[in-house]
Coordinates of C-alpha atoms and ligand atoms in Angstrom, one line a residue:
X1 CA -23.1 84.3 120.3
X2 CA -21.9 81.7 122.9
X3 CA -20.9 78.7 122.2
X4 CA -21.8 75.7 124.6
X5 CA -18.2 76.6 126.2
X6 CA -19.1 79.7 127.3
X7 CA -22.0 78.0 129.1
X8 CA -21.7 78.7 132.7
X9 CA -23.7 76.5 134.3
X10 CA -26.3 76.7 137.5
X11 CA -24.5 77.4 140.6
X12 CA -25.6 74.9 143.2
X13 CA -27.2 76.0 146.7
X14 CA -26.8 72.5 148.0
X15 CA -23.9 69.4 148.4
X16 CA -25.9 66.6 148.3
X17 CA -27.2 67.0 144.3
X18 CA -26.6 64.8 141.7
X19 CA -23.6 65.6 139.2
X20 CA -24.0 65.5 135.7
X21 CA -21.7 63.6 133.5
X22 CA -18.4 66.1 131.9
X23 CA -19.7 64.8 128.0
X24 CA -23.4 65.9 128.6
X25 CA -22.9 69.5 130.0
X26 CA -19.3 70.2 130.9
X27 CA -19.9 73.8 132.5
X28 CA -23.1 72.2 134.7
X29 CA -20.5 69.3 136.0
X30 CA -17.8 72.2 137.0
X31 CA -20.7 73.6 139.1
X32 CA -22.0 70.6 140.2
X33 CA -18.5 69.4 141.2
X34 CA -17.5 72.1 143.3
X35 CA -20.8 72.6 145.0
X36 CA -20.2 68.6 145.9
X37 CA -16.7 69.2 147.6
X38 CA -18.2 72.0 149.1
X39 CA -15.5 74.4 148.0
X40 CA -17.3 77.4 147.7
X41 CA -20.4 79.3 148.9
X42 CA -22.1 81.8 147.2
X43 CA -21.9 85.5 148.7
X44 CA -24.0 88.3 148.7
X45 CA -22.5 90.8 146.6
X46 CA -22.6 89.1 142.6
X47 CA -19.0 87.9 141.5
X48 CA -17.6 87.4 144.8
X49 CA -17.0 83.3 146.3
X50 CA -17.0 82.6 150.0
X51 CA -14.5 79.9 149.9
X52 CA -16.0 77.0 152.2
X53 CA -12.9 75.3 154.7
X54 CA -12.2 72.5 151.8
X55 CA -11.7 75.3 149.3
X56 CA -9.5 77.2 151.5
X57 CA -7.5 74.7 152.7
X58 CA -6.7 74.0 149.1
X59 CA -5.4 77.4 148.6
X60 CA -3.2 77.1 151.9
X61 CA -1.3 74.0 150.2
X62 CA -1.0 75.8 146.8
X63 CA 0.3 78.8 149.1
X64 CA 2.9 76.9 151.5
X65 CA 4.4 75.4 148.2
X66 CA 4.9 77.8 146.1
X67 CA 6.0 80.3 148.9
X68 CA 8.9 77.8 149.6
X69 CA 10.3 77.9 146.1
X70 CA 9.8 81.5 146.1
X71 CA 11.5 81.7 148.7
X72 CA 14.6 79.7 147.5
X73 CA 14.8 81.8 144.7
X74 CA 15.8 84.5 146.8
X75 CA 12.1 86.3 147.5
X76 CA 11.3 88.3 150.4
X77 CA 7.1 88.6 151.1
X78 CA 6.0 92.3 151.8
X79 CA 2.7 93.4 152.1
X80 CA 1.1 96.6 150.4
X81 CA -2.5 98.4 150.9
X82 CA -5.4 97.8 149.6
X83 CA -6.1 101.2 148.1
X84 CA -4.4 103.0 145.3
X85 CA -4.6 106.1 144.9
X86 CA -6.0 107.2 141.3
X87 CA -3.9 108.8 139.8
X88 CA -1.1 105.8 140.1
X89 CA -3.3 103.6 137.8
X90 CA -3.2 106.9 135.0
X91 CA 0.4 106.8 135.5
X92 CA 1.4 104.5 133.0
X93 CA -1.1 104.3 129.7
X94 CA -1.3 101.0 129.0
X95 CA -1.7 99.5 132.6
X96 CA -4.4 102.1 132.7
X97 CA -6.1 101.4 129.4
X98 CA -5.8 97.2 130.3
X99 CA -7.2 97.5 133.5
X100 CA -9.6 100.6 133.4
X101 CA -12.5 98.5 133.1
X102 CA -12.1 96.5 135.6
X103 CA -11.6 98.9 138.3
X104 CA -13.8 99.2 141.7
X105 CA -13.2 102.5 142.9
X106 CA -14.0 103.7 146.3
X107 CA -15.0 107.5 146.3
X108 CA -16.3 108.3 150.3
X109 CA -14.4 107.6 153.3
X110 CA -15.2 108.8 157.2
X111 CA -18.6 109.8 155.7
X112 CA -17.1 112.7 153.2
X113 CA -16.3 112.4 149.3
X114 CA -12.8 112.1 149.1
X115 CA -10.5 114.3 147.2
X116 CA -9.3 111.6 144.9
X117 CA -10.9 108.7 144.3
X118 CA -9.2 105.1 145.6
X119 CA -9.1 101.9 143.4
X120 CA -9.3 98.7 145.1
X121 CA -5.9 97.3 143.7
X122 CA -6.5 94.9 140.6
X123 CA -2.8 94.5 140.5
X124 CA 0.4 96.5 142.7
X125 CA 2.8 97.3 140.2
X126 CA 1.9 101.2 140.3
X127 CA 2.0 101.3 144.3
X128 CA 4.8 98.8 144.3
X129 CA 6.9 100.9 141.8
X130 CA 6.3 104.2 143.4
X131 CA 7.6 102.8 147.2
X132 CA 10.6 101.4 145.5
X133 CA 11.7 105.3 144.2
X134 CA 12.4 105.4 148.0
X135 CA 14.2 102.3 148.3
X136 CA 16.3 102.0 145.5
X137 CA 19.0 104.4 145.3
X138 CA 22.5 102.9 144.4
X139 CA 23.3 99.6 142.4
X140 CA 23.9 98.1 146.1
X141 CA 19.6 98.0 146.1
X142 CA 19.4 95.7 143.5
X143 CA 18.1 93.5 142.1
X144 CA 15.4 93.9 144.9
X145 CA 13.0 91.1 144.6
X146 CA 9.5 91.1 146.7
X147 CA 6.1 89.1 146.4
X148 CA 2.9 89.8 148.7
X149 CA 0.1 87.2 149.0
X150 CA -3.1 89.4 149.0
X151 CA -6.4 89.8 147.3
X152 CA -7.0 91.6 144.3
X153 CA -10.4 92.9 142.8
X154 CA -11.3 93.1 139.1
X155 CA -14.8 93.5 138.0
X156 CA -16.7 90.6 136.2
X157 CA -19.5 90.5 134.4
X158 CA -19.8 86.9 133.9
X159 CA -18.5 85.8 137.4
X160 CA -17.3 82.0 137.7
X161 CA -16.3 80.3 140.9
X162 CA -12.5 80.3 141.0
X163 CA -12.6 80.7 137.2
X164 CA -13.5 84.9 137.1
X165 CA -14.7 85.9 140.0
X166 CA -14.8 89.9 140.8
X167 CA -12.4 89.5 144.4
X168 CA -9.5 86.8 144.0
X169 CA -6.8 85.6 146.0
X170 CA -3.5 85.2 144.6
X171 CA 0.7 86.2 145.3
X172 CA 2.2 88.7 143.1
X173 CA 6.0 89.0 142.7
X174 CA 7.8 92.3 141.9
X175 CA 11.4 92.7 141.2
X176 CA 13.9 95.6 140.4
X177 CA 16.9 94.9 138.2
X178 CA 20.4 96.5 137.3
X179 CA 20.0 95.4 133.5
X180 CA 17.1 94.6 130.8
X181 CA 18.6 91.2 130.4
X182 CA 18.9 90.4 133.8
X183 CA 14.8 91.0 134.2
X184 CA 14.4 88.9 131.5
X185 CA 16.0 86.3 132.9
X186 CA 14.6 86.4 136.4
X187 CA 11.0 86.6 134.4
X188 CA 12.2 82.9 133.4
X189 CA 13.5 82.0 136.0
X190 CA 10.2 82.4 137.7
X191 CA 8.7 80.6 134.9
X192 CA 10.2 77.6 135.3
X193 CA 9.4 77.7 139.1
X194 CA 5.5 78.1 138.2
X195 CA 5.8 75.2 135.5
X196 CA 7.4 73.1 138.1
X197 CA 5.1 73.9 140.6
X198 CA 2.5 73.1 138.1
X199 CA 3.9 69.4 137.6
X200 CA 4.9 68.5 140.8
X201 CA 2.7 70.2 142.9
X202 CA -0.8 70.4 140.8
X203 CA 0.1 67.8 137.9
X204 CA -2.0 69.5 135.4
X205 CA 0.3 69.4 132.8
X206 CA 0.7 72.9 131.2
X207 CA 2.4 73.8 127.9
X208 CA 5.2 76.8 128.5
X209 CA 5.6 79.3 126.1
X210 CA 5.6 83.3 125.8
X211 CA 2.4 85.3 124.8
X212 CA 2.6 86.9 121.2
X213 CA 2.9 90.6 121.5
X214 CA -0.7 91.6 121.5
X215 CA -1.6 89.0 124.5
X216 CA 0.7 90.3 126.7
X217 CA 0.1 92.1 130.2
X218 CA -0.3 95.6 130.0
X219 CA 3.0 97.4 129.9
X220 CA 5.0 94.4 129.3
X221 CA 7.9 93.9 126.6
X222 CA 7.3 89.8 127.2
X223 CA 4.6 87.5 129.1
X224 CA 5.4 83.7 129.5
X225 CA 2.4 81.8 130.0
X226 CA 1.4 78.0 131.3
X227 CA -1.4 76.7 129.5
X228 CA -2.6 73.4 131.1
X229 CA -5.6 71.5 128.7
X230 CA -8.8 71.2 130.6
X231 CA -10.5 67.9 130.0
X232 CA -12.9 69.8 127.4
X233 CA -10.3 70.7 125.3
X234 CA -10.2 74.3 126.6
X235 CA -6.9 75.8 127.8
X236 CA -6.6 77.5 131.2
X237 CA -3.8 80.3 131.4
X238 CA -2.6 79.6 135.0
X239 CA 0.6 81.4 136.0
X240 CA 2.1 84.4 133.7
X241 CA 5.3 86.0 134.3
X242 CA 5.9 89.2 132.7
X243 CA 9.5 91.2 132.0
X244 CA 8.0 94.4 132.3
X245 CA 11.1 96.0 130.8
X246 CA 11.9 99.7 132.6
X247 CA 8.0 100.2 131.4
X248 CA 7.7 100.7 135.4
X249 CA 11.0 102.4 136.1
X250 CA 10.3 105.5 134.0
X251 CA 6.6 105.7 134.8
X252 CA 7.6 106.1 138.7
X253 CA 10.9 108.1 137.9
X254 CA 12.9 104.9 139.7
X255 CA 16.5 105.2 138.8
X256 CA 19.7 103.7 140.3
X257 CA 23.2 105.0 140.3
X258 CA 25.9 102.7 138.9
X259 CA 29.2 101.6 139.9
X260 CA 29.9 104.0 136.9
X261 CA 28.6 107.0 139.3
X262 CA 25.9 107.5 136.6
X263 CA 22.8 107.4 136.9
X264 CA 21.0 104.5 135.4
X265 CA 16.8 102.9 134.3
X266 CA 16.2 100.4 136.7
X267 CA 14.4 96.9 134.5
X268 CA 11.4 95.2 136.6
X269 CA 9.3 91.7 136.8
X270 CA 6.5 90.7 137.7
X271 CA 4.5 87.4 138.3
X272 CA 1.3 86.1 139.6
X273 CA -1.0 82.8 140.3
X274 CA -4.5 83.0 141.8
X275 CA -7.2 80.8 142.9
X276 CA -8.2 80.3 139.5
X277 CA -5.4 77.8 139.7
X278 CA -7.7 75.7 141.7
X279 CA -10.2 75.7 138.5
X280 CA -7.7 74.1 137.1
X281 CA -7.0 71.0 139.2
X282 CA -11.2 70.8 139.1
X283 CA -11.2 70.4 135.3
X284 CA -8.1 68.4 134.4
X285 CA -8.5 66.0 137.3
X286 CA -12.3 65.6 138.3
X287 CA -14.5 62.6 136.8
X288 CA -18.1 62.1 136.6
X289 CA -18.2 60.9 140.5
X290 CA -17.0 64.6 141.1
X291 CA -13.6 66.1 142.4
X292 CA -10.1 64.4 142.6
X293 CA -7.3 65.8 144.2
X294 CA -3.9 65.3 144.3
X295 CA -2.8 64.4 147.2
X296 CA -0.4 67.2 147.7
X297 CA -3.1 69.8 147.7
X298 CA -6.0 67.1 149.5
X299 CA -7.9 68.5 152.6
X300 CA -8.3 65.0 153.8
X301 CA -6.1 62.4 151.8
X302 CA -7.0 59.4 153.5
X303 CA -10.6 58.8 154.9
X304 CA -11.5 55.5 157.0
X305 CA -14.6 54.3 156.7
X306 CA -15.5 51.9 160.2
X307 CA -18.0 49.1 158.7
X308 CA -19.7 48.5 161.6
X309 CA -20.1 44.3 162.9
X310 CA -23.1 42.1 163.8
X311 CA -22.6 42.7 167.6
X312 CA -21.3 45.3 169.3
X313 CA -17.5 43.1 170.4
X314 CA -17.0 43.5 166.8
X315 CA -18.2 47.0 165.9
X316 CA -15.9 48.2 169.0
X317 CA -13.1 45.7 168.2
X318 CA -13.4 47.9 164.6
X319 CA -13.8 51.3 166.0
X320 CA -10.8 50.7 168.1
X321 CA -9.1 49.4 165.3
X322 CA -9.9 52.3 162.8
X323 CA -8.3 54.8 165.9
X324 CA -5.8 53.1 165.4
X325 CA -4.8 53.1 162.1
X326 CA -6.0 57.0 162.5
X327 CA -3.3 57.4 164.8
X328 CA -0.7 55.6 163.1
X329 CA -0.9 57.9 159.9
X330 CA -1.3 60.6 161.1
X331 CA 2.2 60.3 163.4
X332 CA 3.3 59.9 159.2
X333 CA 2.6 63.1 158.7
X334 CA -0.9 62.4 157.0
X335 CA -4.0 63.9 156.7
X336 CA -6.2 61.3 158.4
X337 CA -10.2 61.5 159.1
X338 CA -12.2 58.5 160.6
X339 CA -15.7 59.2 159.3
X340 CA -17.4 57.6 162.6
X341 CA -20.5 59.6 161.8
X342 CA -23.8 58.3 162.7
X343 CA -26.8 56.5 161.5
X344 CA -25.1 56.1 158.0
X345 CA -24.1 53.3 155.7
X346 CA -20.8 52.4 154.6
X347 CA -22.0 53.2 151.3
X348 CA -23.1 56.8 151.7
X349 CA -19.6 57.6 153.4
X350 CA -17.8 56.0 150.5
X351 CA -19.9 58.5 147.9
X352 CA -19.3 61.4 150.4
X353 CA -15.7 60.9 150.4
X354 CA -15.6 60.1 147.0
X355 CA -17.4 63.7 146.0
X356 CA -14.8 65.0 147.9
X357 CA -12.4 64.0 145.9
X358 CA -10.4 62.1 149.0
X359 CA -7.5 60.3 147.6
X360 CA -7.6 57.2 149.3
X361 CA -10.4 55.4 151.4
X362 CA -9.6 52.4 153.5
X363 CA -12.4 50.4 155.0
X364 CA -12.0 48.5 157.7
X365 CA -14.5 45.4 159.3
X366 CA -14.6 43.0 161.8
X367 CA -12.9 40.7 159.2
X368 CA -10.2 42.9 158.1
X369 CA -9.5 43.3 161.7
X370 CA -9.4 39.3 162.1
X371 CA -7.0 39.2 159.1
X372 CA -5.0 42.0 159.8
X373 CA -5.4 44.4 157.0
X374 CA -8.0 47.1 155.6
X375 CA -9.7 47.5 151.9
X376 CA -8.0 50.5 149.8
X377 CA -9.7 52.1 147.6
X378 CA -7.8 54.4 145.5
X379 CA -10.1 57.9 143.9
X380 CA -7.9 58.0 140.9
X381 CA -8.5 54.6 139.4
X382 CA -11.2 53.1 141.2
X383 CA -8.8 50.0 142.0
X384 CA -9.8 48.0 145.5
X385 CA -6.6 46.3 147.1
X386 CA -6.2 44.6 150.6
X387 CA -3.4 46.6 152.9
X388 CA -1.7 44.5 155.4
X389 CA -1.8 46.6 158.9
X390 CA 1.9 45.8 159.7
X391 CA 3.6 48.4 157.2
X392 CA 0.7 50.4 156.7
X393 CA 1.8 54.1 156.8
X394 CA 4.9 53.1 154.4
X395 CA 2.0 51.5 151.9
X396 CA -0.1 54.3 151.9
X397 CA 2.2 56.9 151.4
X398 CA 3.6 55.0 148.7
X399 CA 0.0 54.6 147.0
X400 CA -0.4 58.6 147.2
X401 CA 2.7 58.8 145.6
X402 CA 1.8 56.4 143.2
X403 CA -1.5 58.9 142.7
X404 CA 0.2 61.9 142.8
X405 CA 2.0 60.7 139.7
X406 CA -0.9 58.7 137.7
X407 CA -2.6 62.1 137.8
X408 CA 0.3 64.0 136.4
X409 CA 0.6 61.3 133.6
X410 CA -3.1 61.5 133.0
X411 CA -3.2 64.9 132.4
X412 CA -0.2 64.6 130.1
X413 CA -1.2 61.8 128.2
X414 CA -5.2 64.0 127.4
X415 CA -3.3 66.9 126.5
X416 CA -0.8 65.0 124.0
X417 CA -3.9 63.0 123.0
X418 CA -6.1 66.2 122.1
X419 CA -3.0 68.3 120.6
X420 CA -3.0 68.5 116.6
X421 CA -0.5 69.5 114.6
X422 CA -2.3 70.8 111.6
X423 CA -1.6 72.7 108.3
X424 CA -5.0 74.5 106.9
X425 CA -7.8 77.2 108.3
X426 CA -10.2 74.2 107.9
X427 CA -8.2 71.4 110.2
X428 CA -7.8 74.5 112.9
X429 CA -11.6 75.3 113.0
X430 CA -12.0 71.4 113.9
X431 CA -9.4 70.8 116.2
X432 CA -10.1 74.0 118.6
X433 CA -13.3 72.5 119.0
X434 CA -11.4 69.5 120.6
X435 CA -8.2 70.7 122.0
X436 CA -4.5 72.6 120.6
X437 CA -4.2 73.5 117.1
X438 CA -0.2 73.5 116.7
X439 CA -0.2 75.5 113.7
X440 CA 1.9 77.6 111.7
X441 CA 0.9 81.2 112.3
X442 CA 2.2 84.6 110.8
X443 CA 2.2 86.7 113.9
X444 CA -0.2 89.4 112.6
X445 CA -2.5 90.5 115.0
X446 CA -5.4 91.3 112.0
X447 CA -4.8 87.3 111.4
X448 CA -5.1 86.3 115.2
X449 CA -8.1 88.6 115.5
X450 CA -9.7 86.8 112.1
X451 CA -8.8 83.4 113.5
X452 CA -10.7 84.0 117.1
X453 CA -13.5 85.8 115.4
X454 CA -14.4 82.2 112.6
X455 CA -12.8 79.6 115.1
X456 CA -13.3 81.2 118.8
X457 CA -9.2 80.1 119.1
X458 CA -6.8 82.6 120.1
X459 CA -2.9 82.2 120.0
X460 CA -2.0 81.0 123.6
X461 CA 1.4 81.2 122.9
X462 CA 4.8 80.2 120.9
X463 CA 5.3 76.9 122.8
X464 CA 8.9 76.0 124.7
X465 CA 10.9 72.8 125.8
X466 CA 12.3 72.6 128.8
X467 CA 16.3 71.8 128.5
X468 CA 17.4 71.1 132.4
X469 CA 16.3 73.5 133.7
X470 CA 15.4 76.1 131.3
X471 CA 13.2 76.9 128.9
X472 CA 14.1 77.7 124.9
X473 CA 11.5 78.5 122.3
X474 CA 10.7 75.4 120.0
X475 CA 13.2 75.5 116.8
X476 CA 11.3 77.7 114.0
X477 CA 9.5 75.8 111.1
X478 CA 9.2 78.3 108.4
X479 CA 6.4 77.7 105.8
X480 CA 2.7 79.0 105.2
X481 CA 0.2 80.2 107.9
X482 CA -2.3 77.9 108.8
X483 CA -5.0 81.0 108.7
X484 CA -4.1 83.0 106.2
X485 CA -1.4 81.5 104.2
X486 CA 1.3 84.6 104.3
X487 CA 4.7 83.2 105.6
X488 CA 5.6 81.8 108.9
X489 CA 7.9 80.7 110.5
X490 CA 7.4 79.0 113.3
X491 CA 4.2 77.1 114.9
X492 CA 2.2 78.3 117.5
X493 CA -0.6 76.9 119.9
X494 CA -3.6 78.1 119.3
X495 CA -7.0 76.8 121.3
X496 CA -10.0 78.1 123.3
X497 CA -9.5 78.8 126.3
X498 CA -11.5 80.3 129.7
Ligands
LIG501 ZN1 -1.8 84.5 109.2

């Protein structure tokens, strides 16, 4: 049974289509949206994207952030092959049983069946963990702490541009520590990192919290999740860091000797965010006139649009002005296009760059240039202002930031809008069909499983609040279990999700 969620919508061939409004088919508008950015392209083996220049560029920003703040927590990137060889994946039973199905396994090479078969990596843990029995030897190794931006493959049935798609680009961090409660804290550490990465970077707004036990990733002892609200209500797990416990360790016989001269089990991490991440800034910030991106993350985050004169003194006099302006941002550090193309109206270079989800728009005419100034137009809000020239970069960077944050608000202010605290089974079946149940919940997985099978909600996780810098579970709330009544006690969010 599928509910009109789990609608996936036609995959455009072509840019120029209309797109349908979010209320009347939300999955159609995803497709529609993306196919009117031109993000992605279709490719010729099922489940796998070609991600168009816009789409990649995207990714680039996501990756030069979030490889910075990586990096200041003390990361070194690495880089690991491809192919793994079977029998790593069997190594440890529950990575094998969470990820068996999944596998693409290659089985000839150089024209000959090979003697073992090779899995296209879904994940590196088992190839990471069984190089680092090399490296770390004495307590002077650790903690050793390595990411590698790759690409990863996991089979899908039901592929979804950046949402599920077979092949997938995305970082994933790997660390080796002296003690379980220093992994646990790194695994946190890291958390906070993607949340703020999340707000500043993205502004999507995710709720933080830890995955109950049957949620987690297998072979992990804890998985702290982000889980920002798409604008249907549905949540999008973006972003998990897992304390991995010396799950790893023993399964690859990785031990460390201590300042103690004995030997000791050496604790791991780790943590990863994909592409899918990009879904995310599609759903919580697009409208009905198609994508809007931050500006952080913008291929082009300020488009001029020349409006050509009556004779051609003027249309030059704007031309030269519009080069310009061009040149001035751009020596700000912006990303600057003057849409100059030919043999079409203002208006249809407004709804391009508007479909493109382009930030800012100015417009500049032959009496703009008279006065001085250029017509902003911001994506965000729609609003239309009048920018003096003198001054301009400082206004304009000053309106993206002013952008950058509306967005983040925005997407705070849906989420806390569609966010119910609620008491019965009733009030949870309604509210998942809107957005987050916070709800009391008795942390059996036979209840969990009864609640997804009636309300199609699952448990996304036991929420936290950040303090500083830090994140501590909510304070507990004992009382009865919004599903099945048996104690709790504490509240939980519980909501579709993708
Ligand atoms: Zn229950």
């Amino acid at each position: 049974m599928l509910d009109s969620a789990d609608q996936i919508g036609q995959e455009r061939t072509t840019n120029d289509g209309p797109i349908i409004p979010r209320a009347t088919d939300f999955a159609q508008w995803y497709q529609d949206i993306i196919a009117a950015a031109e993000l992605v392209d279709q490719a010729p083996v099922r489940g796998c994207y070609i991600l168009r220049p816009n789409g990649y560029f995207i990714w680039e920003s996501i990756q030069r952030d979030l490889d910075a703040r990586f990096k200041q927590h003390g990361v070194q990137n690495a880089y690991f092959p491809l192919l793994i060889p079977m029998s790593f994946i069997m190594k440890e039973a529950e990575h094998v049983e969470g990820f068996a199905p999944e596998l693409a396994v290659v089985t000839h090479g150089g024209g000959e069946a090979l003697e073992e078969p090779l899995v296209v990596r879904p994940t590196s843990e088992t190839v990471i963990w069984s190089t680092f029995r090399k490296w770390i030897r004495s307590h002077r190794d650790l903690p050793l702490l390595l990411n590698q931006w790759c690409n990863v493959m996991r089979w899908e049935k039901r592929p979804r541009a950046f949402l599920r798609t077979a092949e997938f680009l995305w970082q994933e961090g790997h660390t080796a520590h002296a003690t379980a409660e220093e992994a646990r804290q790194y695994a946190l550490e890291n958390h906070v990192i993607y949340y703020d990465f999340l707000e500043e970077c993205l502004g999507i707004g995710p709720i933080a919290g830890e995955k109950p036990p049957h949620e987690r990733f297998p072979g992990a002892v804890a998985t702290f999740t982000l889980e920002p609200m798409m604008q249907d209500g549905r949540a999008l797990q973006t972003g998990t860091s897992h304390d991995l416990g010396d799950t790893f360790g023993r399964a690859f016989d990785v031990t460390y000797q201590g300042e103690d001269g004995q030997s000791h089990p050496v604790f791991a991490t780790s943590w990863g965010m994909s592409t899918r991440t990009i879904g995310g800034v599609l759903m919580v910030h697009g409208d009905d006139r198609g994508a809007v991106f931050p500006p952080t993350v913008a291929p082009v985050q300020v488009a001029i649009v020349p409006v050509p004169g009556r004779d051609d003194a003027s249309t030059r006099a704007v031309e030269t002005a519009a080069a310009d302006l061009k040149q001035t941002l751009t020596k700000a550090g912006l990303r600057v296009t003057v849409d100059s193309r030919p043999g079409l109206r203002p208006g249809a270079k407004f709804f391009h760059w508007e479909r493109h989800g382009t930030p800012l728009r100015l417009e500049i005419g032959p009496r703009d240039v008279e006065a001085g100034q250029v017509m902003a137009a911001r994506r965000d809000t729609g609003e239309k202002m009048a920018v003096p020239l003198s001054g301009i970069a400082t206004a304009v960077q000053s309106t993206l930031d002013a952008i950058q944050m509306n967005l983040r608000l925005q997407a705070h202010a849906r989420r806390e809008a569609r966010t119910y605290t609620v008491d019965t089974r009733a009030e949870i079946e309604e509210t998942v069909l809107k957005g987050y149940a916070f709800t009391r919940w008795c942390e059996s997985r036979e209840c969990a499983a009864d609640m997804q099978a009636q309300s199609r909600g699952t448990i996304r996780c036991f929420p936290f609040e950040k303090h500083g810098n830090e994140f501590r579970p909510i304070p507990n709330d004992p009382g009865p279990c919004g599903w099945c009544g048996n104690h709790a006690t504490r509240r939980v969010l519980v909501g579709r999700s993708y």
